[in-house]
Short mmCIF file of C-alpha atoms and ligand atoms in Angstrom, two decimals:
data_model
loop_
_atom_site.label_atom_id
_atom_site.label_comp_id
_atom_site.label_asym_id
_atom_site.label_seq_id
_atom_site.Cartn_x
_atom_site.Cartn_y
_atom_site.Cartn_z
CA MET A 1 19.06 -10.83 2.26
CA GLU A 2 16.41 -9.10 -0.21
CA ASN A 3 15.01 -5.78 -0.17
CA LEU A 4 11.53 -5.04 -0.41
CA LEU A 5 11.27 -1.37 -1.38
CA ASN A 6 9.52 -1.55 -4.49
CA PHE A 7 8.93 -4.14 -7.31
CA LYS A 8 12.00 -3.15 -9.42
CA ASN A 9 14.15 -6.05 -8.21
CA ILE A 10 11.68 -8.74 -8.29
CA ASP A 11 10.70 -10.45 -11.49
CA LYS A 12 7.11 -11.74 -12.68
CA GLU A 13 7.65 -15.28 -11.54
CA ASN A 14 8.56 -14.34 -8.09
CA LEU A 15 5.94 -11.73 -7.56
CA GLU A 16 3.46 -14.27 -8.42
CA LYS A 17 5.08 -16.96 -5.72
CA ILE A 18 4.94 -14.07 -3.36
CA ILE A 19 1.24 -13.36 -3.96
CA GLU A 20 0.59 -17.20 -4.02
CA ASN A 21 2.28 -17.72 -0.64
CA ILE A 22 0.24 -14.68 0.99
CA LEU A 23 -3.11 -16.43 -0.15
CA SER A 24 -1.96 -20.02 1.10
CA ILE A 25 0.08 -19.42 4.15
CA ASN A 26 -0.86 -20.91 7.43
CA LEU A 27 0.22 -18.59 10.50
CA LYS A 28 -0.09 -21.52 12.76
CA THR A 29 2.76 -23.47 10.78
CA LEU A 30 5.85 -20.93 10.47
CA ASN A 31 9.43 -21.73 10.24
CA GLN A 32 10.94 -19.42 13.08
CA ILE A 33 13.58 -16.80 11.97
CA ASP A 34 16.35 -16.30 14.76
CA SER A 35 17.10 -12.67 14.04
CA ILE A 36 15.95 -8.95 15.01
CA THR A 37 14.07 -6.71 13.17
CA LEU A 38 13.77 -3.00 13.57
CA LEU A 39 10.51 -0.93 12.76
CA GLN A 40 11.39 2.71 11.98
CA PHE A 41 7.95 4.65 11.48
CA ASN A 42 8.86 8.36 11.32
CA GLU A 43 4.96 8.87 9.91
CA SER A 44 1.98 7.76 12.00
CA SER A 45 0.56 4.27 11.00
CA THR A 46 -1.68 1.60 12.69
CA ARG A 47 -2.04 -1.08 10.27
CA THR A 48 1.31 -1.45 8.72
CA ARG A 49 3.37 -0.84 11.71
CA LEU A 50 1.47 -3.25 14.17
CA SER A 51 0.98 -6.10 11.70
CA PHE A 52 4.74 -5.95 10.95
CA ASN A 53 5.22 -6.31 14.58
CA VAL A 54 2.71 -9.11 14.89
CA ALA A 55 4.22 -10.88 11.74
CA ALA A 56 7.72 -10.63 13.37
CA GLN A 57 6.62 -12.28 16.49
CA LEU A 58 4.67 -15.07 14.88
CA LEU A 59 8.30 -15.64 13.00
CA GLY A 60 10.06 -15.53 16.14
CA LEU A 61 11.87 -12.39 15.27
CA LYS A 62 12.71 -9.89 17.99
CA VAL A 63 11.23 -6.61 17.48
CA LEU A 64 13.06 -3.14 17.94
CA GLU A 65 11.46 0.14 17.41
CA ASN A 66 12.81 3.53 16.62
CA GLN A 67 11.90 7.08 15.37
CA ASP A 68 13.90 9.82 13.79
CA ALA A 69 12.57 12.14 16.60
CA ILE A 70 14.10 10.04 19.39
CA SER A 71 17.18 8.91 17.73
CA ALA A 72 20.51 10.67 16.94
CA ARG A 73 19.21 11.66 13.47
CA VAL A 74 18.10 14.74 15.45
CA LYS A 75 21.73 15.48 16.19
CA GLY A 76 22.64 15.11 12.34
CA GLU A 77 23.60 11.46 12.21
CA ILE A 78 23.82 9.96 8.82
CA LEU A 79 21.75 7.19 7.30
CA ASP A 80 25.18 5.00 6.89
CA HIS A 81 26.20 5.29 10.57
CA GLU A 82 22.76 4.65 11.68
CA ILE A 83 22.64 1.23 9.73
CA ASP A 84 26.03 0.31 11.15
CA THR A 85 24.58 0.88 14.53
CA TYR A 86 21.64 -1.43 13.85
CA LYS A 87 23.80 -4.11 12.35
CA SER A 88 26.28 -4.06 15.28
CA LEU A 89 22.97 -4.86 17.42
CA GLY A 90 22.24 -7.85 15.22
CA VAL A 91 19.49 -6.00 13.16
CA GLU A 92 19.08 -7.58 9.93
CA THR A 93 15.88 -6.17 8.66
CA LEU A 94 14.62 -2.73 8.78
CA VAL A 95 10.98 -1.64 8.07
CA VAL A 96 10.80 2.16 7.13
CA ARG A 97 8.13 4.60 6.85
CA THR A 98 8.90 8.01 5.95
CA LYS A 99 7.58 10.95 4.36
CA GLU A 100 10.75 11.23 2.26
CA ASN A 101 10.91 9.75 -1.41
CA ASN A 102 14.66 8.44 -0.53
CA ILE A 103 14.39 4.79 -1.54
CA VAL A 104 17.82 5.03 -3.32
CA ASP A 105 19.38 5.74 -0.13
CA TYR A 106 18.38 2.10 1.24
CA GLU A 107 19.04 0.10 -1.64
CA ASN A 108 22.55 -1.02 -1.20
CA PHE A 109 23.36 -2.23 2.45
CA GLU A 110 25.24 -5.29 2.29
CA ASP A 111 23.79 -8.31 4.57
CA PHE A 112 20.82 -6.24 5.56
CA SER A 113 17.25 -5.99 4.13
CA VAL A 114 15.20 -2.91 4.07
CA ILE A 115 11.36 -3.34 3.73
CA SER A 116 9.15 -0.34 2.82
CA GLY A 117 6.50 0.48 5.17
CA GLY A 118 5.59 3.55 2.94
CA PHE A 119 8.10 6.21 1.48
CA GLY A 120 6.67 9.34 0.59
CA ASN A 121 4.13 9.17 -2.31
CA SER A 122 6.54 6.73 -4.31
CA SER A 123 6.29 3.21 -2.52
CA HIS A 124 3.99 0.95 -0.02
CA PRO A 125 4.47 -2.43 -1.62
CA THR A 126 3.13 -4.47 1.16
CA GLN A 127 -0.04 -2.64 1.03
CA ALA A 128 -0.25 -3.26 -2.85
CA LEU A 129 0.45 -7.11 -2.24
CA ILE A 130 -2.42 -6.97 0.19
CA ASP A 131 -4.81 -5.27 -2.40
CA ILE A 132 -3.84 -7.56 -5.10
CA SER A 133 -4.38 -10.64 -3.00
CA THR A 134 -7.67 -9.44 -2.19
CA LEU A 135 -8.74 -8.95 -5.86
CA ILE A 136 -7.69 -12.24 -6.42
CA LYS A 137 -9.54 -13.88 -3.60
CA PHE A 138 -12.55 -12.02 -5.12
CA ASP A 139 -11.90 -13.07 -8.64
CA LYS A 140 -11.33 -9.87 -9.79
CA LEU A 141 -8.33 -9.97 -11.73
CA SER A 142 -8.53 -10.18 -15.50
CA TYR A 143 -6.45 -8.74 -18.22
CA GLU A 144 -9.16 -6.94 -20.12
CA ILE A 145 -10.69 -5.00 -17.15
CA PRO A 146 -8.89 -2.33 -15.34
CA ILE A 147 -8.57 -1.85 -11.46
CA THR A 148 -9.63 1.56 -10.89
CA TYR A 149 -8.08 3.79 -8.33
CA VAL A 150 -10.25 6.88 -7.39
CA GLY A 151 -9.17 9.82 -5.16
CA ASP A 152 -6.02 11.25 -4.36
CA LEU A 153 -3.44 9.66 -6.59
CA LYS A 154 -1.02 12.58 -6.84
CA HIS A 155 0.13 12.02 -3.07
CA SER A 156 -0.55 8.39 -2.82
CA ARG A 157 2.20 5.53 -2.31
CA VAL A 158 -0.56 2.99 -2.30
CA PHE A 159 -1.44 4.11 -5.83
CA SER A 160 2.36 4.20 -7.00
CA SER A 161 2.95 0.85 -5.62
CA GLY A 162 -0.28 -0.69 -6.79
CA ARG A 163 0.21 0.63 -10.27
CA GLU A 164 3.76 -0.88 -10.42
CA LEU A 165 2.78 -4.07 -9.34
CA LEU A 166 -0.45 -4.58 -11.58
CA THR A 167 1.45 -3.22 -14.61
CA LYS A 168 4.49 -5.59 -13.96
CA LEU A 169 1.99 -8.51 -13.97
CA GLY A 170 0.26 -7.40 -17.26
CA TYR A 171 -2.82 -6.02 -15.64
CA LYS A 172 -4.82 -2.67 -16.62
CA VAL A 173 -5.10 0.37 -14.29
CA GLY A 174 -7.82 2.76 -14.27
CA VAL A 175 -7.98 6.18 -12.65
CA LEU A 176 -10.94 8.53 -11.65
CA THR A 177 -10.27 11.85 -10.07
CA ASN A 178 -9.91 15.72 -10.54
CA LYS A 179 -7.17 17.12 -12.79
CA ASP A 180 -5.24 18.27 -9.63
CA LEU A 181 -5.29 14.94 -8.17
CA LEU A 182 -3.77 13.09 -11.29
CA PRO A 183 -0.10 11.51 -11.04
CA ASP A 184 2.41 13.30 -13.15
CA ASN A 185 2.92 10.35 -15.06
CA LEU A 186 -0.12 9.32 -16.93
CA ASP A 187 1.52 6.38 -19.06
CA ASN A 188 -0.78 3.20 -19.84
CA LEU A 189 -3.72 4.57 -17.42
CA HIS A 190 -7.16 4.39 -18.18
CA ILE A 191 -8.42 7.74 -17.49
CA PHE A 192 -12.22 7.69 -16.61
CA ASN A 193 -14.19 10.63 -16.52
CA SER A 194 -17.31 9.77 -14.36
CA TRP A 195 -18.40 7.27 -12.00
CA GLU A 196 -20.93 5.97 -14.67
CA GLU A 197 -17.82 5.03 -16.82
CA VAL A 198 -15.92 3.35 -14.09
CA ILE A 199 -19.19 1.06 -13.13
CA LYS A 200 -19.32 0.21 -16.93
CA TYR A 201 -15.74 -0.80 -17.49
CA SER A 202 -14.20 -1.79 -14.35
CA GLY A 203 -15.03 -4.73 -11.83
CA SER A 204 -13.33 -3.04 -8.77
CA VAL A 205 -12.25 -0.11 -7.30
CA GLU A 206 -9.75 1.17 -4.53
CA LEU A 207 -10.71 4.46 -3.06
CA LEU A 208 -7.64 6.72 -2.01
CA ARG A 209 -7.63 9.01 1.01
CA ILE A 210 -7.28 12.86 0.22
CA GLN A 211 -3.92 13.19 2.01
CA LYS A 212 -4.68 16.71 3.48
CA GLU A 213 -1.21 16.53 5.17
CA ARG A 214 0.53 16.64 1.51
CA LEU A 215 -1.83 18.90 -0.28
CA LYS A 216 0.28 22.07 -0.91
CA ASN A 217 -2.77 24.33 -0.91
CA LEU A 218 -5.05 22.80 1.31
CA ASP A 219 -7.08 25.79 2.11
CA GLY A 220 -7.81 26.21 -1.65
CA PHE A 221 -8.66 22.68 -2.33
CA ASP A 222 -12.37 22.57 -3.47
CA PHE A 223 -13.86 20.01 -1.29
CA GLU A 224 -17.39 20.33 -2.25
CA ASN A 225 -16.49 19.74 -5.86
CA PHE A 226 -14.67 16.69 -5.23
CA ILE A 227 -17.34 15.23 -3.06
CA ASN A 228 -20.02 16.19 -5.97
CA ASN A 229 -18.06 14.46 -8.76
CA PHE A 230 -15.77 11.72 -7.16
CA GLN A 231 -17.48 10.75 -3.72
CA LEU A 232 -18.64 7.13 -3.67
CA ASN A 233 -22.27 6.72 -2.38
CA ASN A 234 -24.76 3.76 -2.39
CA GLU A 235 -26.60 5.53 -5.24
CA ILE A 236 -23.70 5.16 -7.49
CA LEU A 237 -23.05 1.32 -6.02
CA GLU A 238 -26.82 0.54 -6.83
CA THR A 239 -25.91 0.68 -10.57
CA ALA A 240 -23.03 -1.62 -10.22
CA GLU A 241 -23.09 -5.44 -10.89
CA LYS A 242 -23.43 -7.53 -7.61
CA ASP A 243 -19.73 -8.74 -7.75
CA PHE A 244 -18.46 -5.01 -8.09
CA ILE A 245 -16.08 -4.65 -5.06
CA VAL A 246 -14.72 -1.36 -3.18
CA MET A 247 -11.28 -1.53 -1.52
CA HIS A 248 -9.68 1.34 0.81
CA PRO A 249 -6.16 1.05 2.18
CA MET A 250 -7.43 3.05 5.08
CA PRO A 251 -7.43 5.24 7.34
CA ILE A 252 -10.56 6.82 5.55
CA ASN A 253 -11.92 10.39 5.30
CA ILE A 254 -15.52 9.47 6.14
CA GLY A 255 -17.78 11.79 4.06
CA ILE A 256 -15.27 12.81 1.45
CA GLU A 257 -14.07 9.85 -0.67
CA ILE A 258 -16.98 7.78 0.57
CA ASP A 259 -20.30 8.72 1.87
CA LYS A 260 -20.99 7.62 5.52
CA GLU A 261 -24.10 5.13 4.24
CA ALA A 262 -21.72 3.38 2.01
CA LEU A 263 -19.61 2.46 4.90
CA ASN A 264 -22.15 -0.53 5.34
CA ASN A 265 -22.42 -1.48 1.83
CA ASN A 266 -21.59 -5.25 1.35
CA ARG A 267 -19.51 -4.27 -1.72
CA PHE A 268 -17.11 -2.28 0.72
CA ILE A 269 -14.71 -5.14 1.56
CA TYR A 270 -11.89 -3.35 3.52
CA LYS A 271 -11.95 -5.76 6.58
CA GLU A 272 -11.16 -8.53 3.88
CA GLN A 273 -7.92 -6.38 3.08
CA LEU A 274 -7.06 -6.29 6.77
CA LYS A 275 -7.44 -10.01 6.92
CA LEU A 276 -4.50 -10.10 4.61
CA ALA A 277 -2.49 -7.66 6.61
CA THR A 278 -0.32 -9.95 8.83
CA LYS A 279 -0.13 -12.83 6.24
CA THR A 280 1.56 -10.39 3.71
CA ARG A 281 4.01 -9.10 6.32
CA VAL A 282 4.85 -12.38 7.14
CA VAL A 283 5.64 -13.35 3.55
CA SER A 284 7.48 -9.99 3.34
CA TYR A 285 9.84 -11.03 5.92
CA GLN A 286 10.36 -14.63 4.45
CA PHE A 287 11.17 -12.81 1.14
CA ALA A 288 13.80 -10.54 3.12
CA TYR A 289 15.42 -13.40 4.53
CA GLY A 290 15.53 -15.39 1.22
CA GLU A 291 13.11 -17.89 2.40
CA ILE A 292 10.97 -17.53 -0.87
N1 LIG B 1 -2.98 1.28 4.88
C1 LIG B 1 -1.90 1.90 5.62
O1 LIG B 1 -0.88 1.95 5.21
O2 LIG B 1 -2.38 2.10 7.03
P1 LIG B 1 -1.61 2.76 7.94
O3 LIG B 1 -1.31 4.13 7.54
O4 LIG B 1 -2.70 2.76 9.32
O5 LIG B 1 -0.25 1.92 8.32
#
């Protein structure tokens, strides 16, 4: 069994194989896996939770769901005892979404695989796999031109995992945001100062939601300033090349990171990302079960 908590334990060759499989998999001809998976989502989710569920069903996995709020965790049960219980029930894979950055706690369970459905601001590897596969589909990956993330980088697990994956594969990562929303670690990032620069030097962007639930000083956050300087709108998009693409992991704050009118711009391709959600989760399970 393999963990998919981040990309630390997966070498470049295997990452390329995973991405290739996401882009080529036929969901109608899957080998079935006779096992049980448990989805433990302790934070809200629509896309990740449901696509892991659909992917599991397509693979013939039985699906259980649990949450801290309705489990013995509320009585103080420790993680080790929780996992022992899951294993005794026949569960072999656990998909976790949590506000905590405690990946390390999940790294070393034997004969048991943990897949990140989103840890704190540190990991969302399957979203990163969706995004890079989308970039490949649109022929937007190049070793020279950065893929640029715009918005709330500081609190974004999509950015953390996207950056980790792109960097590991040798691609450049750009960022555009205000100084309060930059990540602590700026190593190897191309920091852009305006949309003009991004449009000139980048072929694709991923917009990121301002995470109101994670901002320490929400009342003090200057939304007007953010919108004036970093919001994407049709006027900006008109200055871009025809093949410039805009991604967003969703959910979206309409009117904050993107203007309402720009939602219908044909460069905004979030539906293409959605098309890869189930395929990515199927391949993630196959990786976890050692089938890749
Ligand atoms: N992109 C993403 O993680 O969406 P959900 O929060 O709906 O799962």
